[in-house]
PDB file of C-alpha atoms in Angstrom:
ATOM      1  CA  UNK R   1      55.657  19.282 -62.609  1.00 90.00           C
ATOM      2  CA  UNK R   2      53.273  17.804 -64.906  1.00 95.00           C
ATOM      3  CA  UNK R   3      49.378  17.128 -63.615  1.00 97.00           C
ATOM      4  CA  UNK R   4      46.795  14.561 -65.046  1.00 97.00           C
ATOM      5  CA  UNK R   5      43.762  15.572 -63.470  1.00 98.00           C
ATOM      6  CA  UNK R   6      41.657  12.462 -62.940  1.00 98.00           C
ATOM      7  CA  UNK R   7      38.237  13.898 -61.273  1.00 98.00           C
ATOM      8  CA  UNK R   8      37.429  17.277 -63.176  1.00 98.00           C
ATOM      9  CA  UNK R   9      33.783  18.614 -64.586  1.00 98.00           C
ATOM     10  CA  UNK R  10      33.065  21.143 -66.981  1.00 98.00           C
ATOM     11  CA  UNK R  11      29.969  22.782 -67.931  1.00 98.00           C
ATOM     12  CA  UNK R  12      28.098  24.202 -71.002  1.00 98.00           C
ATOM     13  CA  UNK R  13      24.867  26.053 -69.794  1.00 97.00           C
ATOM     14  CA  UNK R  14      24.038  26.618 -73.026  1.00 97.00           C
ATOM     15  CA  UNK R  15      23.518  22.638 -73.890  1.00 96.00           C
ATOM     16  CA  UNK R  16      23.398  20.533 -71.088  1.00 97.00           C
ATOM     17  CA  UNK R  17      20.351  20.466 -67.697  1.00 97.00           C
ATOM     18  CA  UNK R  18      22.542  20.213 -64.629  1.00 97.00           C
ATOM     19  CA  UNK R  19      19.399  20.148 -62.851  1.00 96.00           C
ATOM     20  CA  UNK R  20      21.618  20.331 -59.627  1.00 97.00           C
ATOM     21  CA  UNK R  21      23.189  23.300 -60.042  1.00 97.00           C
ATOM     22  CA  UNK R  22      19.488  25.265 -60.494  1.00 94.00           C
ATOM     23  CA  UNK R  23      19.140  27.398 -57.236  1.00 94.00           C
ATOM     24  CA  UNK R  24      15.902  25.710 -56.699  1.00 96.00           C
ATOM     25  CA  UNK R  25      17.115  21.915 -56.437  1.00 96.00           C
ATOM     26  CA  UNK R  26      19.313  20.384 -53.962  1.00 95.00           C
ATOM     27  CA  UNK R  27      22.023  20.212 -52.725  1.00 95.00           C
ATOM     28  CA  UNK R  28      21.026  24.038 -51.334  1.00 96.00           C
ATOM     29  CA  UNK R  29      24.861  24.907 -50.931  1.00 96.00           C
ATOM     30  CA  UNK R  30      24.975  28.826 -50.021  1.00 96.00           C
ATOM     31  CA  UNK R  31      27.734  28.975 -52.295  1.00 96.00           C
ATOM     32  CA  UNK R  32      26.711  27.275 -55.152  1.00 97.00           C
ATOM     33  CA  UNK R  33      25.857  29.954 -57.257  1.00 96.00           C
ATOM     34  CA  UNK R  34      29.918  30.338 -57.714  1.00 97.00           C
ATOM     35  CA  UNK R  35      29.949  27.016 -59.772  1.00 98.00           C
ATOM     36  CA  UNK R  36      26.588  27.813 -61.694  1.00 97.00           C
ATOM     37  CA  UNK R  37      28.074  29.041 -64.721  1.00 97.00           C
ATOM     38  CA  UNK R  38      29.797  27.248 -67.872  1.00 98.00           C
ATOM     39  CA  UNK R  39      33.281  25.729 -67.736  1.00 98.00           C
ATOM     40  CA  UNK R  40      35.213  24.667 -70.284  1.00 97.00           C
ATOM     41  CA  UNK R  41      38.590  22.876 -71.225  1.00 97.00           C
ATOM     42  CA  UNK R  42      40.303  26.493 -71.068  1.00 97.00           C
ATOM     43  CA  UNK R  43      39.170  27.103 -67.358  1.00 98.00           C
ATOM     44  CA  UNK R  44      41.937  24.677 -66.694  1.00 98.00           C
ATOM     45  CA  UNK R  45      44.494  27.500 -66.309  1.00 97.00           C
ATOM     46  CA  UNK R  46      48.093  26.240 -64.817  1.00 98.00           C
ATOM     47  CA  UNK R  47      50.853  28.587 -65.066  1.00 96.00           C
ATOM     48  CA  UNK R  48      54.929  27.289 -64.508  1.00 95.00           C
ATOM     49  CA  UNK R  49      56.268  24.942 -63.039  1.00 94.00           C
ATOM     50  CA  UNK R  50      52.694  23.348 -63.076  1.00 97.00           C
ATOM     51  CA  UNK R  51      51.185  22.041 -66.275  1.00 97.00           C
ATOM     52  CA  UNK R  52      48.053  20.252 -67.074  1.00 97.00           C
ATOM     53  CA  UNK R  53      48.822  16.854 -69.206  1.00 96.00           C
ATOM     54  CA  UNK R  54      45.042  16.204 -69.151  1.00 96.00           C
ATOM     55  CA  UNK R  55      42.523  15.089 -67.662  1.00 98.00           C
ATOM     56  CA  UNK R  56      39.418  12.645 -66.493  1.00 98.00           C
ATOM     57  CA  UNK R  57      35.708  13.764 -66.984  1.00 98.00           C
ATOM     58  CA  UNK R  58      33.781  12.903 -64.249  1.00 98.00           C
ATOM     59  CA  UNK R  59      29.554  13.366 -65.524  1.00 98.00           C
ATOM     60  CA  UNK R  60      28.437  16.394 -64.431  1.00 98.00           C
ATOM     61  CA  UNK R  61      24.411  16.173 -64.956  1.00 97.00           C
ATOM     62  CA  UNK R  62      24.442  17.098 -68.655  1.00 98.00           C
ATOM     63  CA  UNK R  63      21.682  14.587 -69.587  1.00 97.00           C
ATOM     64  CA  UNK R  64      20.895  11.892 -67.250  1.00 95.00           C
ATOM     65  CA  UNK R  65      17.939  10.269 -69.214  1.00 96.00           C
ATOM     66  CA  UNK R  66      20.787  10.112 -72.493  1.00 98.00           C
ATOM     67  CA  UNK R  67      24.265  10.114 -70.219  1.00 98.00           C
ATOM     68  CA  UNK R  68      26.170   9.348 -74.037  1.00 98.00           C
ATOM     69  CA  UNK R  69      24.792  13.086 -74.907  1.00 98.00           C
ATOM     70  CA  UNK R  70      27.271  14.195 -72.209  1.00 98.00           C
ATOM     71  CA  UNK R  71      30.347  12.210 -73.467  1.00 98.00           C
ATOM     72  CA  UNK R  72      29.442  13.276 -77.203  1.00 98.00           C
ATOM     73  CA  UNK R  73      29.275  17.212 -76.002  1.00 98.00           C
ATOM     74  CA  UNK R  74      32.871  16.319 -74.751  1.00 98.00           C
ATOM     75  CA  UNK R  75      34.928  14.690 -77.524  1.00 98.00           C
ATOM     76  CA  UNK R  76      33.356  17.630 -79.659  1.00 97.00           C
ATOM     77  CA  UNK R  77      34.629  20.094 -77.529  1.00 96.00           C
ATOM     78  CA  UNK R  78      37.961  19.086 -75.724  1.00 96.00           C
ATOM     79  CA  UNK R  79      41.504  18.762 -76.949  1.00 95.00           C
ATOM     80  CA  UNK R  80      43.597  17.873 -74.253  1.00 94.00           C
ATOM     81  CA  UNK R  81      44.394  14.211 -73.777  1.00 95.00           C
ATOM     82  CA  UNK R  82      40.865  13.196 -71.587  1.00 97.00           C
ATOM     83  CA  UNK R  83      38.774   9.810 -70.332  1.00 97.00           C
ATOM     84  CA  UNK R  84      35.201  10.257 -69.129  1.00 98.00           C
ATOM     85  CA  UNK R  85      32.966   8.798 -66.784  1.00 98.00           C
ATOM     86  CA  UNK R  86      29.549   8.952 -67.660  1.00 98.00           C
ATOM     87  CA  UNK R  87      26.546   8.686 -65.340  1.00 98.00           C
ATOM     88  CA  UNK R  88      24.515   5.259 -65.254  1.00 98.00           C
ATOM     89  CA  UNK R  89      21.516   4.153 -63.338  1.00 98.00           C
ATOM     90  CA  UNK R  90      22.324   0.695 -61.233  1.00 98.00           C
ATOM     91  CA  UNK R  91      18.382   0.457 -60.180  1.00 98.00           C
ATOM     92  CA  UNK R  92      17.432   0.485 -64.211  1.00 98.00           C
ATOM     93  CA  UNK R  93      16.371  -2.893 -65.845  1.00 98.00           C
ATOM     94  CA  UNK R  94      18.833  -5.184 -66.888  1.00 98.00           C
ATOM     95  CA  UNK R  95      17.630  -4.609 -70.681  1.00 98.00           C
ATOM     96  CA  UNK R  96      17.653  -0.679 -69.934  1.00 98.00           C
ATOM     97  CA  UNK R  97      21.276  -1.008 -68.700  1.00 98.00           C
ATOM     98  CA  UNK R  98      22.553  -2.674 -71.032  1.00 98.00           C
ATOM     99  CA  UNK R  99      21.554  -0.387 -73.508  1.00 98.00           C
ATOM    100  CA  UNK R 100      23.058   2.726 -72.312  1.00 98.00           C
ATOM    101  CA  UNK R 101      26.118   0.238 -71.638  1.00 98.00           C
ATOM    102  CA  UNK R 102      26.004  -0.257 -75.646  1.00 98.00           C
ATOM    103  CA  UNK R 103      25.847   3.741 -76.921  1.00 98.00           C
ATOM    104  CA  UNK R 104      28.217   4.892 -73.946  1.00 98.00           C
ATOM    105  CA  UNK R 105      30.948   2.358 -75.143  1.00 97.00           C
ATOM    106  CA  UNK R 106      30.631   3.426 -78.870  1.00 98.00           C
ATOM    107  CA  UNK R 107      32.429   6.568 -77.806  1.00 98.00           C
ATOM    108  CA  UNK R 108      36.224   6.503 -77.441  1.00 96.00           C
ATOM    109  CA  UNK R 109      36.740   8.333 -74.159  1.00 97.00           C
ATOM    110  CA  UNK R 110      35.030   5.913 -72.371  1.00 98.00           C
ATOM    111  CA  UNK R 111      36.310   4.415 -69.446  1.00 98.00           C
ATOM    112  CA  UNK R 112      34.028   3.615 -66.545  1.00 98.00           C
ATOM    113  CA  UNK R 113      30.325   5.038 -64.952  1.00 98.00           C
ATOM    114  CA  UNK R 114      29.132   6.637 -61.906  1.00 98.00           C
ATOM    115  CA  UNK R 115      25.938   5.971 -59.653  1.00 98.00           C
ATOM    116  CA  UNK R 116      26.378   8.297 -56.583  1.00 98.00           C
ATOM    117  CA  UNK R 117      25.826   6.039 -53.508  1.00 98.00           C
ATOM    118  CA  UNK R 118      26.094   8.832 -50.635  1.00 96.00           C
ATOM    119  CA  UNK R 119      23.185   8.254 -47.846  1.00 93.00           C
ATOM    120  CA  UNK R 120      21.646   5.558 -50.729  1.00 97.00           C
ATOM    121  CA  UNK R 121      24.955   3.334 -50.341  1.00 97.00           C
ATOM    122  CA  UNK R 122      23.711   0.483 -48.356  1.00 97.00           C
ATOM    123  CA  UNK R 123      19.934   0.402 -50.127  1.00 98.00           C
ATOM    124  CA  UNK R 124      21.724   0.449 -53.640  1.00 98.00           C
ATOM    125  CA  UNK R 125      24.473  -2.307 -52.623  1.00 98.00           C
ATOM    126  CA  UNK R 126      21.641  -4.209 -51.126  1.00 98.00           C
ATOM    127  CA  UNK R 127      19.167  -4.083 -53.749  1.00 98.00           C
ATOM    128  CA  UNK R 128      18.878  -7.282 -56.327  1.00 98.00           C
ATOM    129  CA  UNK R 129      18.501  -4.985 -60.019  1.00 98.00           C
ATOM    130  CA  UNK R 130      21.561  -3.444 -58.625  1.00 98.00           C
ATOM    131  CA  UNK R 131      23.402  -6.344 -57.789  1.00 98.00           C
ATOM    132  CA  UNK R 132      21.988  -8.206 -61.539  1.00 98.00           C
ATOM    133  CA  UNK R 133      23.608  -4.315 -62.875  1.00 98.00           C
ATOM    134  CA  UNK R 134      26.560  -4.956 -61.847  1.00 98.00           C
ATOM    135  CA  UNK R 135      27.378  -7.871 -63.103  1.00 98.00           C
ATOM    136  CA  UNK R 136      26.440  -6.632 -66.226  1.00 98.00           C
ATOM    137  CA  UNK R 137      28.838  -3.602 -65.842  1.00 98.00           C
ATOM    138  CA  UNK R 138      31.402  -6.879 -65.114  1.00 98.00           C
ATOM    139  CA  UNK R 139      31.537  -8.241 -68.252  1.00 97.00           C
ATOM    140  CA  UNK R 140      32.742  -4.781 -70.002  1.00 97.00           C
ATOM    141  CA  UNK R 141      36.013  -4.530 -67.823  1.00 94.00           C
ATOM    142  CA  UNK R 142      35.084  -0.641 -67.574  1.00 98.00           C
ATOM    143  CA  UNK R 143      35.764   1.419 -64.277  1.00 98.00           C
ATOM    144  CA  UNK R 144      32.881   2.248 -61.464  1.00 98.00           C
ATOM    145  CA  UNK R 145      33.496   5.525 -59.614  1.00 98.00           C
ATOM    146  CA  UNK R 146      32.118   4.897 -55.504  1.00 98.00           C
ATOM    147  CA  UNK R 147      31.218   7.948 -54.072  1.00 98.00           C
ATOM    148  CA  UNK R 148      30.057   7.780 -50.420  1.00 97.00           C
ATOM    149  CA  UNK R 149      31.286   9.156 -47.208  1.00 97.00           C
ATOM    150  CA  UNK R 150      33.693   6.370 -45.290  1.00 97.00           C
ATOM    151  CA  UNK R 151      33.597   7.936 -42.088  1.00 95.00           C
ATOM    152  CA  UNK R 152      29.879   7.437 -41.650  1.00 93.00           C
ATOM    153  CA  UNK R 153      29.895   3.959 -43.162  1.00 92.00           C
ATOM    154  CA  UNK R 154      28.781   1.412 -40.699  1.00 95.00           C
ATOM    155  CA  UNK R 155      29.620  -2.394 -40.709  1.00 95.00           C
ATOM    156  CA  UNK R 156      26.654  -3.265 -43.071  1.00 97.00           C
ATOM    157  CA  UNK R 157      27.425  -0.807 -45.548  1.00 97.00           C
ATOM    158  CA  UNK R 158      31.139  -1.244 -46.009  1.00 97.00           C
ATOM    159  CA  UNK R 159      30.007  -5.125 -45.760  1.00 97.00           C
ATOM    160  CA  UNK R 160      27.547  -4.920 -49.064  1.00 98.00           C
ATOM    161  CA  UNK R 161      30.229  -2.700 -50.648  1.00 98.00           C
ATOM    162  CA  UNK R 162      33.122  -5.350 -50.050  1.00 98.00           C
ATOM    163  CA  UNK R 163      31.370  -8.291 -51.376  1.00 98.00           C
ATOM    164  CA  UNK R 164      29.968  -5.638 -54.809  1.00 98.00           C
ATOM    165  CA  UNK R 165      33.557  -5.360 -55.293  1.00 98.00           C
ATOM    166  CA  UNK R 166      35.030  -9.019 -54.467  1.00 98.00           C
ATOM    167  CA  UNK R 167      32.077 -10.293 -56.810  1.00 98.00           C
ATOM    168  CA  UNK R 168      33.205  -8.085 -59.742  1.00 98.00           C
ATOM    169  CA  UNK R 169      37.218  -8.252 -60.357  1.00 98.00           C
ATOM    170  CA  UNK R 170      36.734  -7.336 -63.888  1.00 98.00           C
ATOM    171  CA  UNK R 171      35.719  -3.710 -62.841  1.00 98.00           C
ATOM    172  CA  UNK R 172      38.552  -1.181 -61.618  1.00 98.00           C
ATOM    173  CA  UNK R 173      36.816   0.595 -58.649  1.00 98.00           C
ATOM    174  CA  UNK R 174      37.534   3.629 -57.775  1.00 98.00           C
ATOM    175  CA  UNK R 175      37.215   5.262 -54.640  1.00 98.00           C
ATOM    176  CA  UNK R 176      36.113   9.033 -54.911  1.00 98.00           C
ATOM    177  CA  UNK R 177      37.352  12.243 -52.465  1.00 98.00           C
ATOM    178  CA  UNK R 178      39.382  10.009 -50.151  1.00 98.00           C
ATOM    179  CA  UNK R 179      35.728   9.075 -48.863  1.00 98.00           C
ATOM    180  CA  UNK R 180      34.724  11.866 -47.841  1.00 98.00           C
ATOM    181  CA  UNK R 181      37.725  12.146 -44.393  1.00 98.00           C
ATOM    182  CA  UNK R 182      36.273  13.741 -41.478  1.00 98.00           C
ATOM    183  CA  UNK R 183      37.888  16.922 -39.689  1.00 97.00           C
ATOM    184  CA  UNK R 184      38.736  15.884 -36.563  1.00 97.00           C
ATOM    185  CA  UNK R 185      41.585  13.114 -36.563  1.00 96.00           C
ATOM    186  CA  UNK R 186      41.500  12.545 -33.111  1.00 96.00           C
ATOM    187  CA  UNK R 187      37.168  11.602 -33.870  1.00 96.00           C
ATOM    188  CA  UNK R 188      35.918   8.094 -33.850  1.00 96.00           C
ATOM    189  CA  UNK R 189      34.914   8.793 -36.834  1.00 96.00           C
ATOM    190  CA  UNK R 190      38.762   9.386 -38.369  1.00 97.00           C
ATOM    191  CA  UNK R 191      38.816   5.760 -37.230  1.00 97.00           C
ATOM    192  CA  UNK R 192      36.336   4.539 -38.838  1.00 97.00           C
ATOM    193  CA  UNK R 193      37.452   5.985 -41.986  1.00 98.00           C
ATOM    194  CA  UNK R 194      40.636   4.592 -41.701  1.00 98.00           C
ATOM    195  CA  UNK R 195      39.095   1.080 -40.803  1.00 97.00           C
ATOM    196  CA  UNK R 196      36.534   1.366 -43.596  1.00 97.00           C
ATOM    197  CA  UNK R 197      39.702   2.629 -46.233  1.00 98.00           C
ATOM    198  CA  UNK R 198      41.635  -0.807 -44.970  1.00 98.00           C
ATOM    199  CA  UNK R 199      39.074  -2.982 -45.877  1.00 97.00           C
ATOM    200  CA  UNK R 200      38.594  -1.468 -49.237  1.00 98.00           C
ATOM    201  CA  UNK R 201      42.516  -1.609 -49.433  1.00 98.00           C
ATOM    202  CA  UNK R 202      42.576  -5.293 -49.786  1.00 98.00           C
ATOM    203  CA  UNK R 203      40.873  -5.958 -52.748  1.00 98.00           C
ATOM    204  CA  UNK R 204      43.267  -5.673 -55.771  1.00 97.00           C
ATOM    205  CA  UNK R 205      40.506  -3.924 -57.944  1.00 98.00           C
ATOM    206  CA  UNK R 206      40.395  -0.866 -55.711  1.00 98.00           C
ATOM    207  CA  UNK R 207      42.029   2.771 -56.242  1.00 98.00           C
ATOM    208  CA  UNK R 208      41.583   5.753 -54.040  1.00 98.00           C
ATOM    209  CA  UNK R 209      41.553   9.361 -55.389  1.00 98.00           C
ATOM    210  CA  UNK R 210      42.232  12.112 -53.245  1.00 98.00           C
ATOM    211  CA  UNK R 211      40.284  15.569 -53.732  1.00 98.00           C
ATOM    212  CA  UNK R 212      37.140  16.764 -52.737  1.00 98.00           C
ATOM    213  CA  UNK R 213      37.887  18.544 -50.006  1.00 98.00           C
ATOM    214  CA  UNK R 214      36.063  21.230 -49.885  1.00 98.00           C
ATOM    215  CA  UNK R 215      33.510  18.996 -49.497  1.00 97.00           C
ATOM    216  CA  UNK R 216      34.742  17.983 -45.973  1.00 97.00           C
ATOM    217  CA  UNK R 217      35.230  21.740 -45.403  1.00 97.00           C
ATOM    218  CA  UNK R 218      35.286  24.521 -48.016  1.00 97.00           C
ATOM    219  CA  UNK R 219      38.070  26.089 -44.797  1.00 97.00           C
ATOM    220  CA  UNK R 220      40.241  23.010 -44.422  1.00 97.00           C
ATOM    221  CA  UNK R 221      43.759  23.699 -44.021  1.00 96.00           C
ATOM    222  CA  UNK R 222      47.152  22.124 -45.973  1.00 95.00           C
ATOM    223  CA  UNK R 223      48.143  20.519 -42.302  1.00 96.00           C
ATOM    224  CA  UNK R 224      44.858  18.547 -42.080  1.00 98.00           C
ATOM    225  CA  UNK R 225      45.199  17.823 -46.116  1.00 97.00           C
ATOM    226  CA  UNK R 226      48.856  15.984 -45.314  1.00 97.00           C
ATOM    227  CA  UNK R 227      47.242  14.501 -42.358  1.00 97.00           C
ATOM    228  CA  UNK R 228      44.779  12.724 -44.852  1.00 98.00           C
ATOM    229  CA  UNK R 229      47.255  12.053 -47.834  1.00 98.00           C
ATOM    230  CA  UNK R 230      49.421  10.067 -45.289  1.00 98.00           C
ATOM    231  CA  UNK R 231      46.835   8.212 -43.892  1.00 98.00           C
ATOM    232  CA  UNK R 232      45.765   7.076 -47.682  1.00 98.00           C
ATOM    233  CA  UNK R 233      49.202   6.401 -49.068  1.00 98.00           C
ATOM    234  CA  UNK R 234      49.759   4.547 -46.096  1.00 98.00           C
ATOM    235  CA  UNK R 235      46.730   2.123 -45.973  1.00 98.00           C
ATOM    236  CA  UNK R 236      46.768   2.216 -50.345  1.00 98.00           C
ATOM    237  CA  UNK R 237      50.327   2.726 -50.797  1.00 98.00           C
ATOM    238  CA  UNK R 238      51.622   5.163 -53.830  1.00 97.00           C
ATOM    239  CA  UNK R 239      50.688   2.969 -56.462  1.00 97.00           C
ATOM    240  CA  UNK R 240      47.460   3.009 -55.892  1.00 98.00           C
ATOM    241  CA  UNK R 241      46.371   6.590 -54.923  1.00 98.00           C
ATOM    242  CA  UNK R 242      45.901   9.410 -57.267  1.00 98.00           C
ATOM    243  CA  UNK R 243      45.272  13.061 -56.401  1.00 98.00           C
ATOM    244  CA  UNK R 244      42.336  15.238 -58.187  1.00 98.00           C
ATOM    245  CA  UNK R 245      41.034  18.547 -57.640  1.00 98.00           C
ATOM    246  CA  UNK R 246      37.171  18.453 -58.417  1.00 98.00           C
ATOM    247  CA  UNK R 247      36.916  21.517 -60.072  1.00 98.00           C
ATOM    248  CA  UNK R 248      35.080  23.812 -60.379  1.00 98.00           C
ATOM    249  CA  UNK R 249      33.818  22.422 -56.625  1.00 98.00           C
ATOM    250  CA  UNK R 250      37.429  22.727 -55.674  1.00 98.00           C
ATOM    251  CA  UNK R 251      37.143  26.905 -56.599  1.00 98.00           C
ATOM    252  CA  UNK R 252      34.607  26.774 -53.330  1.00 98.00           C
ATOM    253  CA  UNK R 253      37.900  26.737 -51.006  1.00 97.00           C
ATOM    254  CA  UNK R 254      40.644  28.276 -53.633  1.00 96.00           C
ATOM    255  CA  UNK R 255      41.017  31.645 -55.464  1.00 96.00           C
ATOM    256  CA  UNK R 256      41.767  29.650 -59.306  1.00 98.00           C
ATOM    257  CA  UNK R 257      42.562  26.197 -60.638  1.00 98.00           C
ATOM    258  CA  UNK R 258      46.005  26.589 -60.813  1.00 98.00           C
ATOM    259  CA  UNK R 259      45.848  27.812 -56.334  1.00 98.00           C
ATOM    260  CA  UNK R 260      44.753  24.322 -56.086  1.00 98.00           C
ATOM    261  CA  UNK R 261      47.265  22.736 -57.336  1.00 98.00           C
ATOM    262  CA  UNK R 262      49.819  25.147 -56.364  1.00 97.00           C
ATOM    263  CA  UNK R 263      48.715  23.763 -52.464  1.00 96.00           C
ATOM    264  CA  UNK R 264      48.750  20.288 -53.234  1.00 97.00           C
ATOM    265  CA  UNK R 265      52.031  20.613 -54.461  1.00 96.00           C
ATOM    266  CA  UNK R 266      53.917  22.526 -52.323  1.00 95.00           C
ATOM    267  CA  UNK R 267      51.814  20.421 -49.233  1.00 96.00           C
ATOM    268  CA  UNK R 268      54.318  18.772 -46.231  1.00 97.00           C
ATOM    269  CA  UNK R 269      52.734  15.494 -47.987  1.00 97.00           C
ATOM    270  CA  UNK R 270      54.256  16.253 -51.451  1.00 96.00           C
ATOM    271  CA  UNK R 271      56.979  18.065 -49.906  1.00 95.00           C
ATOM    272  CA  UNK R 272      58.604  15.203 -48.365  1.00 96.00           C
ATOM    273  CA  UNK R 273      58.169  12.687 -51.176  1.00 97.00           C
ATOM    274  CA  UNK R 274      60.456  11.417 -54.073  1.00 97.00           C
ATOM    275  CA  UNK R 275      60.073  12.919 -57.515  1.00 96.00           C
ATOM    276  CA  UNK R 276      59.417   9.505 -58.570  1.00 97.00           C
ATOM    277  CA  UNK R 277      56.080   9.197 -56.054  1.00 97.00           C
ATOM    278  CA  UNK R 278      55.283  12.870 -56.941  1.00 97.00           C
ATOM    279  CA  UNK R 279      55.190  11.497 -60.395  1.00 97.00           C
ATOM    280  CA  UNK R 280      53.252   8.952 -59.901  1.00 97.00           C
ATOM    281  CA  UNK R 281      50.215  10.514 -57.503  1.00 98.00           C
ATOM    282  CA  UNK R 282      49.938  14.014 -59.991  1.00 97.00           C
ATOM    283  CA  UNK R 283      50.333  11.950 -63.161  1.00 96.00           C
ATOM    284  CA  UNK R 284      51.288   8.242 -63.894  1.00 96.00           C
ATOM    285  CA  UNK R 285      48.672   6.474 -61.564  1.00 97.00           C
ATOM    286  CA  UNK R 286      46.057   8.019 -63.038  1.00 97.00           C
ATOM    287  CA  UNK R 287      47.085   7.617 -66.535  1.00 96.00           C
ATOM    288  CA  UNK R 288      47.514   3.785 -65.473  1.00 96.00           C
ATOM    289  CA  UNK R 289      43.997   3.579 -63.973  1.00 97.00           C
ATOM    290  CA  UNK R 290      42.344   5.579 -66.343  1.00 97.00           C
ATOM    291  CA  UNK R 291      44.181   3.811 -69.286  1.00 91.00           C
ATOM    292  CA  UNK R 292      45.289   6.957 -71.118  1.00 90.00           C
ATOM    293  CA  UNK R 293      48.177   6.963 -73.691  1.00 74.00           C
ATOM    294  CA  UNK R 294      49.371  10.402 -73.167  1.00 61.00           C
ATOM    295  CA  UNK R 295      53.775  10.514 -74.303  1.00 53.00           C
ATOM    296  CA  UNK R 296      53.617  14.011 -72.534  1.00 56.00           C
ATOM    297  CA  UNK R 297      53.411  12.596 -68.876  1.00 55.00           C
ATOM    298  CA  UNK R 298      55.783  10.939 -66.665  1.00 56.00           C
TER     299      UNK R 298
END
C-alpha cells in the first residue's frame, strides 16, 4: 500500500525560527515540547506493507519575513518525490505580494501558499488588501491551503469564504484537517460542519484533506475517525478527498509515523473500500491535486 503524504512538516532547528514552537510563544500546547525538535525527510519511517511515495510540504515557520528561504532549505535537503506550500501574507501590499509571489515561483516544488485563517477567517475574507491578494494569487493558477475550523463557522464566515473561492477558479483550494470536525456527532455543531463542508463541496475548485486530528483531540478514537471519513467522502466524494497525517503534530496522538498510518489504514473507513478508492485517497488524489509526476504511485 503505497502513501503520498500531502500535509507533512519537517524541521531543522539548526536553520530555520519556528517562532511557534519556542515554549514561550503560543499556541501554549502542554505537549508541545514533543514536536520541538528537528525533523527531517528520514523521520518518515514506514515499514511493509506501507510505503511512503512522497510527500507535500506544508510551511512550517522557517522564515516568515523570506517564506522562499523555507522552500530553498527543502529542495536542498529532500529526495523523495515532494511539492511545498510556502507561507504568504494576504494582508501585505499588492506590490509586497507580488514579490514574494515572484521568488517563491522560481523554485520548482512550488505549488500553492498558506495564510492560516483560524479565529481571523471572517476579518481576512472580509478585508479589501486581502480580497486585491487574492486575485493576484489568481492569475498564477497555484493552490491556497484554508485552514479554519468548520464547525464553528457561522453564516458570514462560510459566506465571505464561498464568494473568495467562486471569485478565484484559477486557484485549487484546499481544505485543511477535514475543518477541524468536532467530537460529538450527535452536536449541533457536527451539523454545522457538515452544512459548512456542503457548501464548500459545490464549487469545482475545492479539495478536502483529511488529518489533523489530533487537533480535534490528541485521544480520538479510529470509530469517531470513520465516522468523519464517511461524512467527507460522502459530501466530497473519493475523487476529491485526500488523507494526510500532519506530522510530527500527528506523533501528539500516535507512538511513530508509520502507527499513523498503520490506523488509517486498517480503519472500518478504509476497511470497507475498493483498492481502487484506497488508491486514490492514500495516493493518486493527491498526486492529482498537488500535480506531482511520481511513476512509483498508483
Amino acid at each position: 500500500m503505497k502513501i503520498f503524504d500531502p500535509h507533512i512538516h519537517l524541521f531543522d532547528l539548526t536553520q530555520g525560527d519556528y517562532h511557534w514552537l519556542k515554549s514561550q510563544n503560543p499556541p501554549f500546547w502542554s505537549d508541545k515540547a514533543l514536536i520541538n525538535n528537528s525533523f527531517s525527510e528520514q523521520s518518515l519511517v514506514l515499514q511493509p506493507p506501507l510505503t511512503l511515495a512522497g510527500f507535500v510540504h506544508i510551511e512550517a515557520g522557517f522564515n516568515n519575513d523570506e517564506p522562499w528561504q523555507e522552500i530553498n532549505y527543502l529542495e536542498q535537503s529532500c529526495n523523495k518525490p515532494f511539492a511545498s506550500v510556502a507561507n504568504i501574507d494576504l494582508l501585505a501590499t499588492s506590490e509586497r505580494f507580488i514579490e514574494t509571489l515572484n521568488k517563491l515561483i522560481s523554485y520548482q516544488s512550488l505549488v500553492g501558499v498558506r495564510h492560516i485563517l483560524d479565529e481571523q477567517a471572517h476579518a481576512i475574507l472580509t478585508n479589501e488588501q486581502a480580497l486585491i491578494n487574492f486575485k493576484n494569487l489568481n492569475k498564477y493558477a497555484l493552490i491556497f491551503e484554508v485552514q479554519l475550523p468548520l464547525a464553528d463557522t457561522n453564516k458570514a464566515t462560510r459566506e465571505a469564504l464561498v464568494k473568495v473561492i467562486h471569485d478565484n477558479p484559477n486557484t485549487q483550494f484546499v481544505i485543511n484537517h477535514s475543518g477541524f470536525p468536532p467530537m460529538d456527532i450527535s452536536s449541533k455543531h457536527w451539523q454545522q460542519w457538515l452544512e459548512n463542508l456542503a457548501s464548500l463541496a459545490e464549487l469545482t475548485n475545492t479539495v478536502i484533506k483529511c488529518s489533523g486530528w489530533e487537533m480535534c483531540s490528541r485521544n480520538y478514537n479510529e470509530q469517531w475517525l470513520s465516522q468523519c471519513l464517511e461524512g467527507v467522502v460522502d459530501i466530497f466524494g473519493i475523487k476529491r478527498v485526500m488523507l494526510a497525517s500532519n506530522f510530527p503534530l500527528c506523533l501528539f496522538s500516535q507512538q511513530s509515523y508509520h502507527d499513523y498510518w498503520h490506523t488509517i489504514a486498517n480503519s472500518t473507513f478504509i476497511s470497507l473500500c475498493s483498492t481502487q478508492q484506497k488508491n486514490a485517497l492514500l495516493c493518486g488524489n493527491a498526486l492529482k491535486w498537488y500535480k506531482v509526476k511520481n511513476n512509483e504511485c498508483c
